[in-house]
Short mmCIF file of C-alpha atoms and ligand atoms in Angstrom, two decimals:
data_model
loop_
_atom_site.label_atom_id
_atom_site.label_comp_id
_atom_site.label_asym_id
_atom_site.label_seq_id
_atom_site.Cartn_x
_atom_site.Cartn_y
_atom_site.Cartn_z
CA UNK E 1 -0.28 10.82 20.63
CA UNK E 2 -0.20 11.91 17.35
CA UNK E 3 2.24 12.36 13.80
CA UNK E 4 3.72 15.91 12.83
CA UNK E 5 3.65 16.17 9.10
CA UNK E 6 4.58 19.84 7.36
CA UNK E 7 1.73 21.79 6.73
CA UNK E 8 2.52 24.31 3.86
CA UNK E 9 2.77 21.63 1.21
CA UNK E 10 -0.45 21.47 -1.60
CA UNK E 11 -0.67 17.59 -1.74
CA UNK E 12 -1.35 15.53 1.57
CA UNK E 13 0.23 12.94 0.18
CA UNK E 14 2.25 11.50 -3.34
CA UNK E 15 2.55 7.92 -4.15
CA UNK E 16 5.03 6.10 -5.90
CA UNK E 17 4.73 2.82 -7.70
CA UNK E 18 2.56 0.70 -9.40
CA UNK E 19 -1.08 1.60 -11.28
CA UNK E 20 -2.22 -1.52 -13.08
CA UNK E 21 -5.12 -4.10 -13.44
CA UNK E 22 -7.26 -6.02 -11.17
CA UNK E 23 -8.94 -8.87 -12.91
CA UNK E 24 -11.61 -10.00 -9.37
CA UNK E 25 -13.10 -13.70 -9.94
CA UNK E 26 -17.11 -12.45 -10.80
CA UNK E 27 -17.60 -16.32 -9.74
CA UNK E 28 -17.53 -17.01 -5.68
CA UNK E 29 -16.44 -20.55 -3.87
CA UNK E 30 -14.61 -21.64 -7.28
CA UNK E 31 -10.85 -22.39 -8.33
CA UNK E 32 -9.27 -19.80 -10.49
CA UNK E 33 -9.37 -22.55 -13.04
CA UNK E 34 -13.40 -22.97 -13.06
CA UNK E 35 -13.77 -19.61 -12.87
CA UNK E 36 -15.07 -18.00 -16.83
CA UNK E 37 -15.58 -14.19 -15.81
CA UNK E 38 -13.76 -11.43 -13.78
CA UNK E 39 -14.87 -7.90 -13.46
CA UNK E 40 -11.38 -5.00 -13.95
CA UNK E 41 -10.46 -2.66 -11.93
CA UNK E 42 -8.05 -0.23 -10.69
CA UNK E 43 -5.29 -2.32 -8.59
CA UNK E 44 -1.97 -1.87 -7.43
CA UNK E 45 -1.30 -1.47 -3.97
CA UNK E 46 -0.16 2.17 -3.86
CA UNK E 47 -2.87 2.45 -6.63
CA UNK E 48 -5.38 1.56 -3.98
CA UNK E 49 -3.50 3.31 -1.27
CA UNK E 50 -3.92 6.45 -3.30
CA UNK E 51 -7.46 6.25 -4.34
CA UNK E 52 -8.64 5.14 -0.81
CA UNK E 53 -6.96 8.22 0.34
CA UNK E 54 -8.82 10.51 -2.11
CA UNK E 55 -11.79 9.07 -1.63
CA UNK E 56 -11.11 10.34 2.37
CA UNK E 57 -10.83 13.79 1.51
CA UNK E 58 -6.99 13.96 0.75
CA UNK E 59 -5.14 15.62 -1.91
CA UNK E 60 -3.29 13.29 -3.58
CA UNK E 61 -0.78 12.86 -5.87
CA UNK E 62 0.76 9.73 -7.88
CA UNK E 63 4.05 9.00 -9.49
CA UNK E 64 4.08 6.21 -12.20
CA UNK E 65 4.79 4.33 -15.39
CA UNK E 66 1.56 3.09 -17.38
CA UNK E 67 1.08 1.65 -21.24
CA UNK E 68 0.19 3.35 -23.91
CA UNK E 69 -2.77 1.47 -24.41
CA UNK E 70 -6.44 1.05 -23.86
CA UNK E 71 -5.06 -0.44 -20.25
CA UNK E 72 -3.13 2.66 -19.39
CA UNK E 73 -5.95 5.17 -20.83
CA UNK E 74 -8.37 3.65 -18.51
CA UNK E 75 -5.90 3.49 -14.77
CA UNK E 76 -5.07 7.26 -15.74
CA UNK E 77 -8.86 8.34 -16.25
CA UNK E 78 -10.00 6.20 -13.46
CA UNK E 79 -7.85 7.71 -11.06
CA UNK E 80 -7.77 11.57 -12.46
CA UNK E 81 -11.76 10.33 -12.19
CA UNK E 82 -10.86 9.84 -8.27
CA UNK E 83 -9.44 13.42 -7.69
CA UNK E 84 -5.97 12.23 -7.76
CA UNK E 85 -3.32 14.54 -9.74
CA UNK E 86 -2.30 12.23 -12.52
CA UNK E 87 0.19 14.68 -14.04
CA UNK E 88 3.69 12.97 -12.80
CA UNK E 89 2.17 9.47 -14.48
CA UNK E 90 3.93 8.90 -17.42
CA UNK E 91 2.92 7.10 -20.17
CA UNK E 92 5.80 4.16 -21.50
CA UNK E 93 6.89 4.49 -24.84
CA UNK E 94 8.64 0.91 -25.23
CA UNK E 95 5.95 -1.36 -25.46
CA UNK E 96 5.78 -2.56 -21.98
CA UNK E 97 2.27 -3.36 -20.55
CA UNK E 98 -0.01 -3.03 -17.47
CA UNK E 99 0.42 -5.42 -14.81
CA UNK E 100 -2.10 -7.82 -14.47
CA UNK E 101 -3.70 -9.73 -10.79
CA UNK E 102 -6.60 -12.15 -11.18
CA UNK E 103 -7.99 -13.14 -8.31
CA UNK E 104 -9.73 -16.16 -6.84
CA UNK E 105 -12.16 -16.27 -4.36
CA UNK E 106 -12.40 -20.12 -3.81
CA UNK E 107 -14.08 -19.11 -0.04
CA UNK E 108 -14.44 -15.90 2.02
CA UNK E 109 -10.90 -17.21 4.19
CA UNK E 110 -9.53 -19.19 0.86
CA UNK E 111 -8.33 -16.45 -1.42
CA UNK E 112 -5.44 -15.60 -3.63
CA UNK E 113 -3.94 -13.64 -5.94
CA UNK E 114 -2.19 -14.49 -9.50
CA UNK E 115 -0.02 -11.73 -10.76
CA UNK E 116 1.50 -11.21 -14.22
CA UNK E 117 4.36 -8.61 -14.27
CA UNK E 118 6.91 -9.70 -17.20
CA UNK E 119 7.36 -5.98 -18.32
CA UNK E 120 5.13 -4.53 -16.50
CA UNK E 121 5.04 -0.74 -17.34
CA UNK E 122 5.53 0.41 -13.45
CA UNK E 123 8.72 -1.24 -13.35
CA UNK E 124 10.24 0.55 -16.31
CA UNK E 125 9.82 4.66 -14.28
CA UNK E 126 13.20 5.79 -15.01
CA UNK E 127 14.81 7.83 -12.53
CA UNK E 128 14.72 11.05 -14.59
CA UNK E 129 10.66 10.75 -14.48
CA UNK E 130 11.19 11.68 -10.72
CA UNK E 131 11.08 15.61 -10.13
CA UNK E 132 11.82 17.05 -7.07
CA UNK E 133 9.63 20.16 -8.04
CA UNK E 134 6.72 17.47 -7.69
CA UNK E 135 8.07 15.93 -4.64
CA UNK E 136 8.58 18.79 -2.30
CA UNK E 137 4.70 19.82 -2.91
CA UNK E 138 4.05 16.68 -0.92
CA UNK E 139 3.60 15.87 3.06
CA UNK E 140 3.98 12.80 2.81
CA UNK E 141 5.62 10.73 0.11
CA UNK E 142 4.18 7.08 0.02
CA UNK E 143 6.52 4.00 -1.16
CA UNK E 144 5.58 0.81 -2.17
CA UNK E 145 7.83 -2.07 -1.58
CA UNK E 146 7.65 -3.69 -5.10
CA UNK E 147 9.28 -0.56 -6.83
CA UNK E 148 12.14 -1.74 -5.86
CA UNK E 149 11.82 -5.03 -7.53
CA UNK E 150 13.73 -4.41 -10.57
CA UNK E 151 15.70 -1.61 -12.19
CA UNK E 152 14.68 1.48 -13.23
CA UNK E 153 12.13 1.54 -10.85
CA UNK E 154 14.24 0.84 -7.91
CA UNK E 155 16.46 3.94 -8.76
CA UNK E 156 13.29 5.96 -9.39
CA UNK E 157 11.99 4.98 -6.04
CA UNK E 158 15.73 5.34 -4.34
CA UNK E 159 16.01 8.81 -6.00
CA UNK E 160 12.48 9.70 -4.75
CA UNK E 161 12.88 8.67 -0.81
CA UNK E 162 16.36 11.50 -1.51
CA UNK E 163 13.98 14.33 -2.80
CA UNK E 164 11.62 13.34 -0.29
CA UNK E 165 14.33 13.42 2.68
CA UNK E 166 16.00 16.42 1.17
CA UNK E 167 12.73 18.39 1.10
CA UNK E 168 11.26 17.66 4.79
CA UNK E 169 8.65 15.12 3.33
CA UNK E 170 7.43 12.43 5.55
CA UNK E 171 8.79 8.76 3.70
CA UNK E 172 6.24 6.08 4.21
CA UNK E 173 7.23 3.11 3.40
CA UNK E 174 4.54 0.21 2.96
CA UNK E 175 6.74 -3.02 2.28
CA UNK E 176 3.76 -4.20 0.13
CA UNK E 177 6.13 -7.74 -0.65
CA UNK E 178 4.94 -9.65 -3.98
CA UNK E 179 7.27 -12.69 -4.51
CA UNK E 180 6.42 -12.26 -8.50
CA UNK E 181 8.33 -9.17 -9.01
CA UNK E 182 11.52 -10.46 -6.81
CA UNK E 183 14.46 -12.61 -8.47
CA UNK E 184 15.39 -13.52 -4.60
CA UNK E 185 14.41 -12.77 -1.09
CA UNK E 186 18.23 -11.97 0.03
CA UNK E 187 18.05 -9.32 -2.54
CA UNK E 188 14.35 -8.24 -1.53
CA UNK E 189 16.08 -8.02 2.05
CA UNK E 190 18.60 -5.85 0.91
CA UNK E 191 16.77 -3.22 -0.67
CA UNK E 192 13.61 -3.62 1.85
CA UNK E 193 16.27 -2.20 5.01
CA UNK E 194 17.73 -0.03 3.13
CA UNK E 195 14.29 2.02 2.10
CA UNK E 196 13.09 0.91 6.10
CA UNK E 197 16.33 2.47 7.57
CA UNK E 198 15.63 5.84 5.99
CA UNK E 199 11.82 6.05 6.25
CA UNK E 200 9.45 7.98 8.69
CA UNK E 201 6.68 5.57 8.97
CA UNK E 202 7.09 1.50 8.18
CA UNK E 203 3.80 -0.12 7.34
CA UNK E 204 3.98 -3.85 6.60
CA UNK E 205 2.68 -7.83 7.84
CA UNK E 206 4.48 -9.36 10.31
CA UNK E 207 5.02 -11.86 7.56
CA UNK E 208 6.52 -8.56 5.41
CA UNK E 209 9.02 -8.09 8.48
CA UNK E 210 10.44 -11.34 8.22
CA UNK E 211 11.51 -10.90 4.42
CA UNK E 212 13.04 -7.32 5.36
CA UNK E 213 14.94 -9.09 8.03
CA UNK E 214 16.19 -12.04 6.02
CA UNK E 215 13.98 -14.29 8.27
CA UNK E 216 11.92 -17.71 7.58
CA UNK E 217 8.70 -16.25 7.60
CA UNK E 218 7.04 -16.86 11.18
CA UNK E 219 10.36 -16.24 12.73
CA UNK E 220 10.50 -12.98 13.43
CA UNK E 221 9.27 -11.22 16.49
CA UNK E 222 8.15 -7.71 16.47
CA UNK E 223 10.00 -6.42 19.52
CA UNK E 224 13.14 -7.36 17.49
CA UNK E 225 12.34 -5.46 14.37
CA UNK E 226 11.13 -2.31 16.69
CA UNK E 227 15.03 -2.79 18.13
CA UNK E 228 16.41 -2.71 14.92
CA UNK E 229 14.69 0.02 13.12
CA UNK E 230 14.40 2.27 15.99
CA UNK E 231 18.29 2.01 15.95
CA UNK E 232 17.60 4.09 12.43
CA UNK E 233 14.99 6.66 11.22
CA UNK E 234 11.73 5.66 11.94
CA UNK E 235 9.44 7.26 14.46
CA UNK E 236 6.55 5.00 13.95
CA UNK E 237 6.66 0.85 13.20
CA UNK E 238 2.93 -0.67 12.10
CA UNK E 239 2.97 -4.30 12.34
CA UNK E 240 -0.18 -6.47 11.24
CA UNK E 241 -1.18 -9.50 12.01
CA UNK E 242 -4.27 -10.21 9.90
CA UNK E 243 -7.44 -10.69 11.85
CA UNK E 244 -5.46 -10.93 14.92
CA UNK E 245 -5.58 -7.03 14.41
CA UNK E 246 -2.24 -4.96 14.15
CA UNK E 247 0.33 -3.16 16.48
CA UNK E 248 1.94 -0.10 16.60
CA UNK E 249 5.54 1.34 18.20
CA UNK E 250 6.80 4.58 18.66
CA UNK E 251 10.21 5.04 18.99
CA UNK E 252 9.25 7.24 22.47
CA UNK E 253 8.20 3.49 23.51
CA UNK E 254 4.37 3.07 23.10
CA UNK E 255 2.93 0.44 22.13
CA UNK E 256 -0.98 0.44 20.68
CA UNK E 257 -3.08 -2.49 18.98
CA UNK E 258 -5.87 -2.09 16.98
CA UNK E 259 -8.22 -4.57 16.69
CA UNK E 260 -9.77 -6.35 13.74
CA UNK E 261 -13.45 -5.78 13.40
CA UNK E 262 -15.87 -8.25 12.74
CA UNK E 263 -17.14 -8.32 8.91
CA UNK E 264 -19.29 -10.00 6.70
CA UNK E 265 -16.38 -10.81 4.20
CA UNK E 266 -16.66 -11.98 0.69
CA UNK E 267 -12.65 -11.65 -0.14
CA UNK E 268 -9.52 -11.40 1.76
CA UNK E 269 -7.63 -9.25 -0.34
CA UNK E 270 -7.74 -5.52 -0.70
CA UNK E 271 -7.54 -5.47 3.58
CA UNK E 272 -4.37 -4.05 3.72
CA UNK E 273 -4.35 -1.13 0.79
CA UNK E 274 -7.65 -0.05 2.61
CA UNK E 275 -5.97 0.10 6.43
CA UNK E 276 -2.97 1.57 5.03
CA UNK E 277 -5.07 4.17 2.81
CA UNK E 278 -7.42 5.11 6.48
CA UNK E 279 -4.48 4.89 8.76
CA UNK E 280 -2.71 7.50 6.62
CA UNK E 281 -5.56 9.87 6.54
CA UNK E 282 -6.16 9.87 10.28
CA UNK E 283 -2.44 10.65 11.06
CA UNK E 284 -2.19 12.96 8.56
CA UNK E 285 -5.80 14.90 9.68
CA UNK E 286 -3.65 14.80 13.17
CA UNK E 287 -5.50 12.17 14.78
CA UNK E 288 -4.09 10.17 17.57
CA UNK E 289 -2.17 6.96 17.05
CA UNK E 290 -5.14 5.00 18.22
CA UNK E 291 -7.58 5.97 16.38
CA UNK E 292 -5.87 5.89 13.16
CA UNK E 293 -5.48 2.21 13.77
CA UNK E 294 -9.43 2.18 14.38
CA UNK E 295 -9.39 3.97 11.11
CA UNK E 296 -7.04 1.56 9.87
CA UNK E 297 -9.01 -1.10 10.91
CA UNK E 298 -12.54 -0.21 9.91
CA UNK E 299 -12.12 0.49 6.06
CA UNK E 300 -10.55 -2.89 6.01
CA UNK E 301 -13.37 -4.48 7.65
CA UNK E 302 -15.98 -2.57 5.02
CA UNK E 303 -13.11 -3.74 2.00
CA UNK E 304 -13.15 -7.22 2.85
CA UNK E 305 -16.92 -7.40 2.39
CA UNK E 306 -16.76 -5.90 -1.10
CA UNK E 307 -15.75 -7.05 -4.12
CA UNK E 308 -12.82 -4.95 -5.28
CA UNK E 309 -10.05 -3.31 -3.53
CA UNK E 310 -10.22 -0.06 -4.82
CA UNK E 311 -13.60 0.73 -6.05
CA UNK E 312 -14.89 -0.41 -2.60
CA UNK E 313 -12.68 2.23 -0.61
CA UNK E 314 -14.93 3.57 2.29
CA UNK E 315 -16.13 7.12 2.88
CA UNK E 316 -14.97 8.95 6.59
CA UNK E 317 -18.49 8.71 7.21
CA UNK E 318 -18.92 4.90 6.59
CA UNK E 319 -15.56 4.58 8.86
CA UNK E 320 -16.71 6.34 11.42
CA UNK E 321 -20.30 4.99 11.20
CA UNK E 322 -18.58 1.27 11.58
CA UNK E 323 -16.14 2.51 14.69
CA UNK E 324 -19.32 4.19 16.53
CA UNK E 325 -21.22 1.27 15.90
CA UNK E 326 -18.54 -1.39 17.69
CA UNK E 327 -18.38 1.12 20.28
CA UNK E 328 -21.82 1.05 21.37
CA UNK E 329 -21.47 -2.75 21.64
N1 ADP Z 4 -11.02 -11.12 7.67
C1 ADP Z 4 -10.91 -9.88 8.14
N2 ADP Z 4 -11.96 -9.28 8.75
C2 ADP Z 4 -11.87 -8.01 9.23
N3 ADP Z 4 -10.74 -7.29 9.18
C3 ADP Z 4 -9.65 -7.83 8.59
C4 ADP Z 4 -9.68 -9.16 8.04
N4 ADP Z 4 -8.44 -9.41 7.54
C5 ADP Z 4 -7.70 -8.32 7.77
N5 ADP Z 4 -8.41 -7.37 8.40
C6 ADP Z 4 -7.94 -6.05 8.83
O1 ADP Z 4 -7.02 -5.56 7.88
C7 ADP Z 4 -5.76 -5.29 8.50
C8 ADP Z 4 -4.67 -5.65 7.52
O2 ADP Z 4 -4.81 -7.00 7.16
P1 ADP Z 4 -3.56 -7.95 6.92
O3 ADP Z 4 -4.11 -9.25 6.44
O4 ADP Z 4 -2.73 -8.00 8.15
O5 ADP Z 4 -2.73 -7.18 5.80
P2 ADP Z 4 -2.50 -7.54 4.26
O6 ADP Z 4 -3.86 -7.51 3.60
O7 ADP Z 4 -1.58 -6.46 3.82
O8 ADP Z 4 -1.90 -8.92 4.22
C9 ADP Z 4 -5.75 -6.10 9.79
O9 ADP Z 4 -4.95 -5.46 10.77
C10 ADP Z 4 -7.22 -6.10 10.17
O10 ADP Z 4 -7.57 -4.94 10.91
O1 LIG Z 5 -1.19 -4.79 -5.32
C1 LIG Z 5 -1.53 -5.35 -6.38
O2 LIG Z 5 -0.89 -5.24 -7.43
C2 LIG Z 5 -2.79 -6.18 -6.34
C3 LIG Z 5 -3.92 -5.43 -5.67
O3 LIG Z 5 -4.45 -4.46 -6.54
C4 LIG Z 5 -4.98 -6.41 -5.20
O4 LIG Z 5 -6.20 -5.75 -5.09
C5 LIG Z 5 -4.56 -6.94 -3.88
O5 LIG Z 5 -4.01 -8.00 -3.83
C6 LIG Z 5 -4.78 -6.10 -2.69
O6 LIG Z 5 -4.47 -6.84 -1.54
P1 LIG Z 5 -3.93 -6.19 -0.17
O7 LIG Z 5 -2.48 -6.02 -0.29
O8 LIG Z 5 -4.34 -7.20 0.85
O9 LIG Z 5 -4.62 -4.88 0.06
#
């Protein structure tokens, strides 16, 4: 069972949200505090999302508010570099400046992120940067959970799921939850149904679930958020649970889980921009639900045991390489 997207539109898929800077601990099995040098990257989860994408074979497109600065010069070259249409990224006149995430990498199952985003440039996308010209050229328009963090980037991101609905273009919403960014989670809980309720496709942790349902996180169960948002839009609900592998419903009632593979992993983070990224591409490519959890899946397993998040984005071949080889087994 498979996804219908439109066909006649010229980019698979356009993402919305945040472009910024990965700062990845160079140092292994260390505390952030020990650790002296970090190699930059490209980051931002619907950053990654969209690069990973490219890097599949999709055309992709990216809406977004970066510095004017050496930072911003480098995430719009980078990702113009990755065959992704850079033209809607808009470049902040006020000052404000890239996010940043270091990360630490104290063991391969000990890992964590430390973000800085006072000001951060994404957050500043004013509505009136969001054109529905752009928009409706789109399949699928991908929306990341922490644009709705603050204002203007909520409205820009609240405007955009509109053009998106308006214009017969798939909403995917990947909750993508950063405590940083949030004042509170009764607020994040507000905005997080409100985007859910009116998207296509909900991508998030169980752990993500809980904070769009107001819950204690660990207290939610997936059969209750399926209830819930099937009661609204949504035709598809992908839950994940780590290594325990993920889940996914369809509102017609099936259920499919996709299981983690194993991998040689150096870092945790980075797992779920590359499932999200491969998911995407195999539903959009019209592949069946299952396999575009295998897809899912696999170019996590191949992220995890690389150093970046989205530098290390897989190639269909490697994916496919990594799903024939577990099958054999
Ligand atoms: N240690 C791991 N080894 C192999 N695959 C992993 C590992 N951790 C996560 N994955 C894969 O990545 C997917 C997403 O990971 P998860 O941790 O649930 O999301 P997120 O990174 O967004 O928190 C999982 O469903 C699983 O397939
Ligand atoms: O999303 C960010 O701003 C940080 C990412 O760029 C970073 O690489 C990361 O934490 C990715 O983790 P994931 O959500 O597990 O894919």
């Amino acid at each position: 069972m498979g996804f219908k997207f439109n066909n006649d539109r010229i980019y698979d898929i356009i993402a919305i949200g945040r472009a910024c800077i990965d700062l990845n601990a160079a140092e292994y099995n260390r505390p952030m505090e020990e650790t002296m040098t970090f190699s930059k990257y490209v980051g931002g989860s619907p950053a990654n999302i969209a690069i990973g994408c490219s890097k599949l074979g999709l055309k992709v497109g990216f809406i977004g508010k970066i510095p004017d600065d050496q930072h911003g010069n480098f995430i719009k070259k980078y990702m113009a570099d990755a065959g992704i249409n850079t033209s809607n990224m808009v470049i902040d006149k006020e000052g404000h400046k890239a996010g940043l995430t270091f990360t630490e990498i104290k063991s391969p199952e000990e890992c964590s992120i430390l973000m800085y985003r006072e000001k951060a440039a994404d957050l500043y996308l004013n509505p009136s940067e969001v054109h529905e010209e752009y928009i409706k050229q789109a399949k699928v328009l991908l929306v990341s959970g922490t644009a709705l963090a603050q204002s203007p980037s909520r409205e820009a991101a609240i405007k955009a799921v509109g053009l998106a609905r308006k214009n017969d273009v798939k909403v995917i919403f990947e909750l993508d939850y950063r405590p940083y960014t949030w004042k509170s989670k009764e607020e994040t809980a507000v905005y997080y149904s409100l985007i859910a309720e009116q998207a296509d496709i909900v991508i998030g942790t169980r752990d993500e679930y809980d904070t769009m349902e107001n819950l204690e996180e660990g207290m939610g169960e997936n059969q209750k958020s399926v209830n819930f948002l099937f009661k609204h839009r949504p035709g598809l609900l992908v839950i994940k649970h780590g290594v325990e592998g993920s889940y996914a419903y369809t509102r017609a009632g099936d259920v499919f889980r996709g299981h983690a593979y194993k991998s040689r992993v150096l870092k945790t983070f980075g797992a779920g921009d590359s499932y999200a990224s491969a998911l995407l591409y195999a539903l959009i490519r019209g592949k069946d639900i299952e396999t575009a959890l295998k897809f899912g899946s696999a170019s996590a397993a191949i992220v995890v045991s690389k150093h970046s998040s989205s530098e290390a984005m897989p190639t269909v071949d490697e994916i496919e390489q990594l799903i024939s080889e577990n099958e054999k087994k």
